[in-house]
Coordinates of C-alpha atoms in Angstrom, one line a residue:
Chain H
X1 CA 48.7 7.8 80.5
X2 CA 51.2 5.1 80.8
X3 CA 51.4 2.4 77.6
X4 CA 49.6 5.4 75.3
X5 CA 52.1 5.3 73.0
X6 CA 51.5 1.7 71.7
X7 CA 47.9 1.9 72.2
X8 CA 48.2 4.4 69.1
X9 CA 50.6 2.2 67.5
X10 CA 48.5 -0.5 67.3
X11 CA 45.7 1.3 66.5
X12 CA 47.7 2.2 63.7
X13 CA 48.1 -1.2 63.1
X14 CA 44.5 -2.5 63.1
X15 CA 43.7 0.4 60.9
X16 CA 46.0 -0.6 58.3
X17 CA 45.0 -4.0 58.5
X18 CA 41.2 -4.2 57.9
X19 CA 41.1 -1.6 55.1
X20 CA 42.7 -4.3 52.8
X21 CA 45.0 -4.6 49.9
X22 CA 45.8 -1.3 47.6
X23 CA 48.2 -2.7 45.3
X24 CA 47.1 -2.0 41.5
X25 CA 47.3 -5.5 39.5
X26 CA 49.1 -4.3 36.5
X27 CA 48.3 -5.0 33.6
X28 CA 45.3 -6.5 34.6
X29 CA 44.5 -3.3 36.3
X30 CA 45.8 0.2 35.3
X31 CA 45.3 3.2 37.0
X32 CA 43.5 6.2 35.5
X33 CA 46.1 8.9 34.2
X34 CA 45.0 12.2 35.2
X35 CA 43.7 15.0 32.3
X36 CA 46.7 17.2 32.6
X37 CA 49.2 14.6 32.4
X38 CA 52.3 14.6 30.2
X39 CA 53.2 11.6 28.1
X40 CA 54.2 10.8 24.6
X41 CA 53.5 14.0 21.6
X42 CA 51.2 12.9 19.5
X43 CA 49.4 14.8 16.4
X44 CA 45.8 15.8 16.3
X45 CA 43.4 15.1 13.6
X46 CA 40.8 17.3 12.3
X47 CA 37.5 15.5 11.9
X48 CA 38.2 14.2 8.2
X49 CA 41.3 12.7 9.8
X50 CA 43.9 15.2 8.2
X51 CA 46.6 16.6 10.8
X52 CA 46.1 20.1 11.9
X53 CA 50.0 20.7 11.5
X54 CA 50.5 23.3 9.1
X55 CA 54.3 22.5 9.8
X56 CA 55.3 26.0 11.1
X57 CA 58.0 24.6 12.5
X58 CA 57.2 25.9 15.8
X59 CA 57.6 23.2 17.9
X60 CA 60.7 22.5 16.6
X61 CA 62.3 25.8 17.8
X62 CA 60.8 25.4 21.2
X63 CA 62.1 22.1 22.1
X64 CA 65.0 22.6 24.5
X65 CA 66.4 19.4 23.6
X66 CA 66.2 19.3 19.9
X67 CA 64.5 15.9 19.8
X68 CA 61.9 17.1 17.2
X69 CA 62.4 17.5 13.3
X70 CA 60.1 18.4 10.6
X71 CA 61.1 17.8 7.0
X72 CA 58.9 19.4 4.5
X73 CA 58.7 20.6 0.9
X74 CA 56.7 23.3 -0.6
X75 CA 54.8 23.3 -3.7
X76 CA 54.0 26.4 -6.0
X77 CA 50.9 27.0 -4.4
X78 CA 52.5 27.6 -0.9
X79 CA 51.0 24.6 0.2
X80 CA 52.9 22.2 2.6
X81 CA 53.8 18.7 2.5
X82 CA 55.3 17.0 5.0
X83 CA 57.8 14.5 4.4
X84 CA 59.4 13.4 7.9
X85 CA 57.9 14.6 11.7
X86 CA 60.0 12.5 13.5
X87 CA 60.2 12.6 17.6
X88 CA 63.0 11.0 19.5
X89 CA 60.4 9.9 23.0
X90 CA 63.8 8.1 24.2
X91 CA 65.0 11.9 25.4
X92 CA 62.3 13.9 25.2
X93 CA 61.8 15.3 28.8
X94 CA 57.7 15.6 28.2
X95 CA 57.5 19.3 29.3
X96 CA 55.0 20.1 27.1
X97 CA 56.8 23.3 25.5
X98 CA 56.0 22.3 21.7
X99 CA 52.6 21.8 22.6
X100 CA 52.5 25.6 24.4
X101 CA 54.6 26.4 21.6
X102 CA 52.3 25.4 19.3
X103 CA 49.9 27.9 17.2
X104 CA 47.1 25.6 15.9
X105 CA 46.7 23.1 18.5
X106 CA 48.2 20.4 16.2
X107 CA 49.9 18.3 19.0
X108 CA 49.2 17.3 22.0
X109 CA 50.5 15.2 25.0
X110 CA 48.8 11.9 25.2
X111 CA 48.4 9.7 27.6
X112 CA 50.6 6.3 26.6
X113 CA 53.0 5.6 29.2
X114 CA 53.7 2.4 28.2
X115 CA 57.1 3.0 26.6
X116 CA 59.5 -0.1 26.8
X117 CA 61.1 -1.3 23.8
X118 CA 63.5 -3.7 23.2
X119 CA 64.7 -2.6 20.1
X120 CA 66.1 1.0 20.6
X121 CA 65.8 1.6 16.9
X122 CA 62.0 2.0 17.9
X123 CA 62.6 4.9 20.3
X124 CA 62.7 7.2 17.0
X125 CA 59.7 7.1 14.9
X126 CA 57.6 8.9 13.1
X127 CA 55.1 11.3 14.7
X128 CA 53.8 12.1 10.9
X129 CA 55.2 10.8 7.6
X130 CA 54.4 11.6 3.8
X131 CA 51.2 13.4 4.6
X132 CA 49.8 17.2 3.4
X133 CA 50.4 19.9 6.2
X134 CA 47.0 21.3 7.3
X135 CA 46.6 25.0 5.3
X136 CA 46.4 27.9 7.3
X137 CA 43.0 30.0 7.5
X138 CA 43.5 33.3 5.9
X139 CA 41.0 36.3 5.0
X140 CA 42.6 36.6 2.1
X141 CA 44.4 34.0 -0.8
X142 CA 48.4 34.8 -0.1
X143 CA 49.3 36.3 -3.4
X144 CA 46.5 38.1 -4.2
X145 CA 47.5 40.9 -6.8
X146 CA 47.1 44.7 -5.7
X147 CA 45.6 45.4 -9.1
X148 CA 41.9 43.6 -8.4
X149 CA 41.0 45.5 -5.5
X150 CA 37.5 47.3 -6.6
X151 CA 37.4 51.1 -6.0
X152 CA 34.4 51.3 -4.7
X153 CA 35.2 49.5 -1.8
X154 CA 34.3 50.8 1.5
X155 CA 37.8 52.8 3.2
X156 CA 37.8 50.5 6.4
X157 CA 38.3 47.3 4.3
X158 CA 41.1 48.3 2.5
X159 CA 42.9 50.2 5.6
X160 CA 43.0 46.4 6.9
X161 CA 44.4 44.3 4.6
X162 CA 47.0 47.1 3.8
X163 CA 48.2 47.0 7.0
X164 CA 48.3 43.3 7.6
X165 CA 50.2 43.3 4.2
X166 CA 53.2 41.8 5.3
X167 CA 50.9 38.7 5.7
X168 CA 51.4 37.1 9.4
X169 CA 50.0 33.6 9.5
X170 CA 50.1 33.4 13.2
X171 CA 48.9 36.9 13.9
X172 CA 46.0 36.2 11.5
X173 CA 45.7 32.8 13.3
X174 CA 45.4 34.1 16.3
X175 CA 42.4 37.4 15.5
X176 CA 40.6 34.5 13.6
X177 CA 40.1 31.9 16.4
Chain V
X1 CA 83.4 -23.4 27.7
X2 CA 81.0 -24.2 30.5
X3 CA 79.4 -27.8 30.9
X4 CA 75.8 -27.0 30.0
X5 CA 76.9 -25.4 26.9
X6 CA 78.6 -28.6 26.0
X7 CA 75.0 -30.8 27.3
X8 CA 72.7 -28.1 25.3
X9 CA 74.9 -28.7 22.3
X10 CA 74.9 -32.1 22.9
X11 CA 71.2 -32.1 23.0
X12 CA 70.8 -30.1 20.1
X13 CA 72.6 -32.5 17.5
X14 CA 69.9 -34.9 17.1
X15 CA 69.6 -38.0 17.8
X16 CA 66.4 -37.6 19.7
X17 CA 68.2 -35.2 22.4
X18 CA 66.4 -32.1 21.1
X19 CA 62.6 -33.4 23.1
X20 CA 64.7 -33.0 26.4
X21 CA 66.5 -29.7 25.6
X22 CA 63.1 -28.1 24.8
X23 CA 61.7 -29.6 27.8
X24 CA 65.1 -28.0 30.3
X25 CA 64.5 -24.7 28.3
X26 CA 61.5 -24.5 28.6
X27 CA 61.9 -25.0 32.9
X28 CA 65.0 -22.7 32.9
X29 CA 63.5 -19.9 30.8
X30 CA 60.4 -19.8 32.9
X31 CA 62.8 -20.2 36.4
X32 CA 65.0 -17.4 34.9
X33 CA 62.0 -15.1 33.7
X34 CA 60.0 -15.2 36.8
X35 CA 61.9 -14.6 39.6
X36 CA 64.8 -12.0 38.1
X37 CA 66.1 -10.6 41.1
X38 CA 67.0 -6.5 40.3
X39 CA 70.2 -4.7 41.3
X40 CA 68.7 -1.4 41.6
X41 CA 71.0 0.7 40.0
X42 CA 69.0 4.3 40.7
X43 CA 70.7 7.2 40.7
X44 CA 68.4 10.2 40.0
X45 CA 64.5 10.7 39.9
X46 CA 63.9 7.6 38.2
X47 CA 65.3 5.8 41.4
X48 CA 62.1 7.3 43.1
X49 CA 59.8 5.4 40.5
X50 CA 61.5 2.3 41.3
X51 CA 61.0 2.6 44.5
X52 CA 57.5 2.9 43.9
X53 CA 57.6 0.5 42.3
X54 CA 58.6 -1.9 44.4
X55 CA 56.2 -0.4 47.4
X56 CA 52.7 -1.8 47.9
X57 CA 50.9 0.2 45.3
X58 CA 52.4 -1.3 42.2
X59 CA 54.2 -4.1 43.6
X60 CA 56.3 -6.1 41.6
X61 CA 57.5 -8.3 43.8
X62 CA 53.7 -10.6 41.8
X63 CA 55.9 -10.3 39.0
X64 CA 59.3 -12.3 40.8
X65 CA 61.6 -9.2 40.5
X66 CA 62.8 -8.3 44.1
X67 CA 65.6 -5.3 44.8
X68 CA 68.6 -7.0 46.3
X69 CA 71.6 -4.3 47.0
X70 CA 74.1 -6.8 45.8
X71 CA 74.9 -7.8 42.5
X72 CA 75.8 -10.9 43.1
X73 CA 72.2 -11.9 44.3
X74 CA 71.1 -10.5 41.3
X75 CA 69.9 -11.5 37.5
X76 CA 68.5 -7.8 36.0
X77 CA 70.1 -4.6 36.7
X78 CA 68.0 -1.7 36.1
X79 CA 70.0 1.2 35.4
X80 CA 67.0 4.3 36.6
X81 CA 68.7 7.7 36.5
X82 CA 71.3 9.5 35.1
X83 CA 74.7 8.2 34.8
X84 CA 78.0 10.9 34.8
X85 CA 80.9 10.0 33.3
X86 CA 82.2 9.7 36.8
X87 CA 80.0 7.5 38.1
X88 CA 80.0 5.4 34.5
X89 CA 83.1 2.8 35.8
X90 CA 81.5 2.1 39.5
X91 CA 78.3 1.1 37.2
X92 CA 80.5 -1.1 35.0
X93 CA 82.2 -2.5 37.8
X94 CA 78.8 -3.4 39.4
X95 CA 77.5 -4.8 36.1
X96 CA 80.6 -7.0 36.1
X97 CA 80.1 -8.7 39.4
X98 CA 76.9 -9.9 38.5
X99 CA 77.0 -13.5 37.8
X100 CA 75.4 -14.8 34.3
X101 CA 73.3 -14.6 32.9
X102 CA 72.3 -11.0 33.3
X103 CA 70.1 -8.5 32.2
X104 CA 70.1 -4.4 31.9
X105 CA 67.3 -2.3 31.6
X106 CA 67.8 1.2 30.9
X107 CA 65.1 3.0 32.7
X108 CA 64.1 6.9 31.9
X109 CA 65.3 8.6 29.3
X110 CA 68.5 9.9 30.7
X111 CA 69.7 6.1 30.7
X112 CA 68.5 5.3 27.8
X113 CA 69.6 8.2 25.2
X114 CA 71.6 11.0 27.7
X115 CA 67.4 12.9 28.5
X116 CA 67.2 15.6 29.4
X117 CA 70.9 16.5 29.0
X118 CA 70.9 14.6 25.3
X119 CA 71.8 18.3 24.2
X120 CA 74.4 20.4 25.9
X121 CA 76.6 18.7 28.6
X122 CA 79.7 17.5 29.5
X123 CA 79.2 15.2 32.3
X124 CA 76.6 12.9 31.3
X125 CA 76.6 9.8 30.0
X126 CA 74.3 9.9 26.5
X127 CA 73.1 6.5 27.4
X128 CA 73.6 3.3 29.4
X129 CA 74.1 1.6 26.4
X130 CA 77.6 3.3 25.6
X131 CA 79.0 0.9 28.1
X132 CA 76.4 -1.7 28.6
X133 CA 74.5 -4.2 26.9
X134 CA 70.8 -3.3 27.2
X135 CA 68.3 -5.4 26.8
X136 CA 65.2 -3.6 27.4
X137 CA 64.9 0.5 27.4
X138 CA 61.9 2.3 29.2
X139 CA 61.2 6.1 27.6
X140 CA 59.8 8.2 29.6
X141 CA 60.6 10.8 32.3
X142 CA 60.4 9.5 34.6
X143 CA 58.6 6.4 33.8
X144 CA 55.6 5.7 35.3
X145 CA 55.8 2.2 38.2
X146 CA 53.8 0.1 35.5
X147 CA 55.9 0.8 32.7
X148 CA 59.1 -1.1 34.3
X149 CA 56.4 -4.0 35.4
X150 CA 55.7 -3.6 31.6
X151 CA 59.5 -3.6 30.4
X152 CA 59.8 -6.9 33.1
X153 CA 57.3 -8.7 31.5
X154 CA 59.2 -8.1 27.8
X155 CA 62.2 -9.2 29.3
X156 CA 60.7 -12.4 30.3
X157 CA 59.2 -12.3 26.7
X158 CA 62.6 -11.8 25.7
X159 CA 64.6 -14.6 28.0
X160 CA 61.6 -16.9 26.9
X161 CA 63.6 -17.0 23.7
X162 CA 66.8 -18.2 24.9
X163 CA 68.6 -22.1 24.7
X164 CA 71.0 -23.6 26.6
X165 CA 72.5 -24.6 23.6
X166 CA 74.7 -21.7 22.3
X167 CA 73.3 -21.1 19.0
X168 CA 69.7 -21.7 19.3
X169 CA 66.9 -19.6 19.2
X170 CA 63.3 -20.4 20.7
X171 CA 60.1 -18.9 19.2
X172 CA 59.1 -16.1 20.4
X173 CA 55.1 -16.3 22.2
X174 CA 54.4 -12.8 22.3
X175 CA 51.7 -12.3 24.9
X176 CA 52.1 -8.4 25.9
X177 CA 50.7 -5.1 22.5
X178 CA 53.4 -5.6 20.0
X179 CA 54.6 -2.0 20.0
X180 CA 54.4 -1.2 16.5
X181 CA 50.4 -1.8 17.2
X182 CA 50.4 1.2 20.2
X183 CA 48.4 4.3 18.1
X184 CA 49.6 7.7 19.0
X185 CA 47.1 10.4 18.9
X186 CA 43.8 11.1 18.4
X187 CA 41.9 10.0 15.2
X188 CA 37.9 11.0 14.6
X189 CA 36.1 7.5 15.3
X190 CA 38.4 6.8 18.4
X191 CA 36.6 7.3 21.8
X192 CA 38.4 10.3 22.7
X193 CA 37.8 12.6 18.9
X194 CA 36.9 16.1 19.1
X195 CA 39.6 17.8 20.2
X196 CA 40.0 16.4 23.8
X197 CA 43.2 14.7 24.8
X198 CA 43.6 11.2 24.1
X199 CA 42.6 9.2 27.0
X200 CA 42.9 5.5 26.8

């Protein structure tokens, strides 16, 4: 039909131009940011508000960018303490590898996208500072002595334990959950 | 050194100048902070948030800051993408033509600290900021539209602060979340506790 082509153009047109504005008035208005999405790392709590990092360090060894660093000391009792978790967000690439990497769901990637500073001294901080690392679940205490295990225990029991002797934190981690 | 260095200092000796100097910075830093006119400087994937930003989803043309290809047209250049070390002296020559007073913003990680290639390259620039100066730097990967809207308004923040006269400083009226403020992660008493992911 002759003049079809802008008959659909201006339908087009008229479309467009009663369905009304779409533009999002930031900040006023902000969008919602889908489940799955990937912004700053940020540490989960357990619910008496003590990290879940057990500071296994790793995170740090999957980070293809080497923007993550845990400092930590340990005491006599094999317990952790973190001293330093610092995170550089000004080149991380947010691909979510430390949190796949990570054994006991101690990270995650949150939703704050709002990430302009004018001080790029504040592009490094802290993730966690100063704080206990989380302990990691075990059947049995670490240094348990050979010498206390009763003989009348039943053969099954003690096949276990001797074989998961060279004690695995993140194989026993991973049977417990 | 230009006249209206010599009539802000001027102003700002006393003598009952300082009432109009306030009231000509005041007008200049909100003329200057509203309408900054952006040399978009995109090179890479960040370019495409830009872009988006700029289209009629999160327009920020509401917030006075229009791309104009030519730097002479222009107040803020926002540096989105990786910069190489060969394309480092076309940027500088850019930045250079831009009459003052000027801006940078440092867009995306790969302007502001090298990215995604902070580690193990030899081509890349590790940061705008090794041969300009930046005033305001976005994180993020790209970042999202409203987080340059965002880093616009803290540059007006930011320009809100300067004088005409050259050694003055006005006080700062911080509207925008300080960024010290901004809590990362999810604590038990916060909407989102129990394990899900932080949703704000």
């Amino acid at each position: 039909m002759w003049g079809k082509g802008i008959l659909t153009g201006m339908r087009i047109t008229m479309r467009n131009m009663l369905r009304g504005p779409i533009t999002v008035k930031y900040p006023y208005e902000r969008l919602e940011i889908p489940e799955r999405a990937r912004w700053a790392v940020a540490p989960k709590y357990d619910g008496e508000g003590k990290p879940k990092c057990t500071a296994c360090m790793a995170c740090v060894r999957a980070c293809p960018d080497h923007i993550l660093d845990l400092e930590f000391t340990t005491r006599e009792d094999k317990s952790k303490h973190i001293e330093r978790y610092s995170y550089e967000i000004g080149a991380c690439m947010m691909c979510g590898l430390c949190v796949e990497a990570c054994p006991f769901d101690a990270i995650e990637m949150s939703h704050d996208y709002e990430l302009a500073r004018l001080d790029p001294a504040q592009l490094t901080y802290d993730l966690l500072a100063d704080v206990d690392a989380a302990p990691v679940k075990r059947a049995r205490p670490a240094t348990a002595p050979k010498a206390e295990a009763a003989p009348d225990e039943p053969a099954s029991t003690e096949a276990a334990p001797a074989e998961a002797a060279p004690a695995d934190p993140v194989g026993k981690e991973a049977t417990d959950e | 050194m230009a006249l209206i260095d010599r009539l802000g200092e001027t102003l700002d000796s006393g003598q009952g100048g300082g009432i109009i100097l306030s009231t000509v910075d005041s007008l200049l830093d909100w003329a200057r902070g509203k309408s900054l006119w952006a040399m978009p400087m995109g090179t890479a994937c960040c370019a495409m948030e830009l872009i988006a930003a700029s289209f009629n989803k999160f327009d920020f043309d509401r917030h006075g800051t229009f791309p104009r290809p030519d730097p002479r047209h222009t107040d803020v250049m926002i540096v989105a993408g990786t910069i190489t070390k060969k394309m480092a002296p076309a940027v500088k020559q850019l930045y250079e033509q831009m009459a003052d007073p000027k801006w940078v913003i440092a867009m995306g990680n790969c302007a502001v600290s090298g990215g995604i290639f902070y580690y193990d390259t030899y081509s890349v620039v590790r940061g705008v900021d090794e041969f300009l100066p930046v005033d305001v730097y976005i994180a993020g990967c790209p970042p999202r539209p409203e987080s340059l809207q965002d880093a616009v308004l803290r540059l007006r923040e930011r320009i809100a602060t300067e004088s005409i006269a050259p050694d003055r400083r006005r006080e700062a009226v911080l509207t925008l979340p300080a960024t010290g403020d901004i809590s990362f992660g999810v604590r038990p008493g916060d909407p989102g506790a129990g394990g899900e992911s932080g949703a704000r």
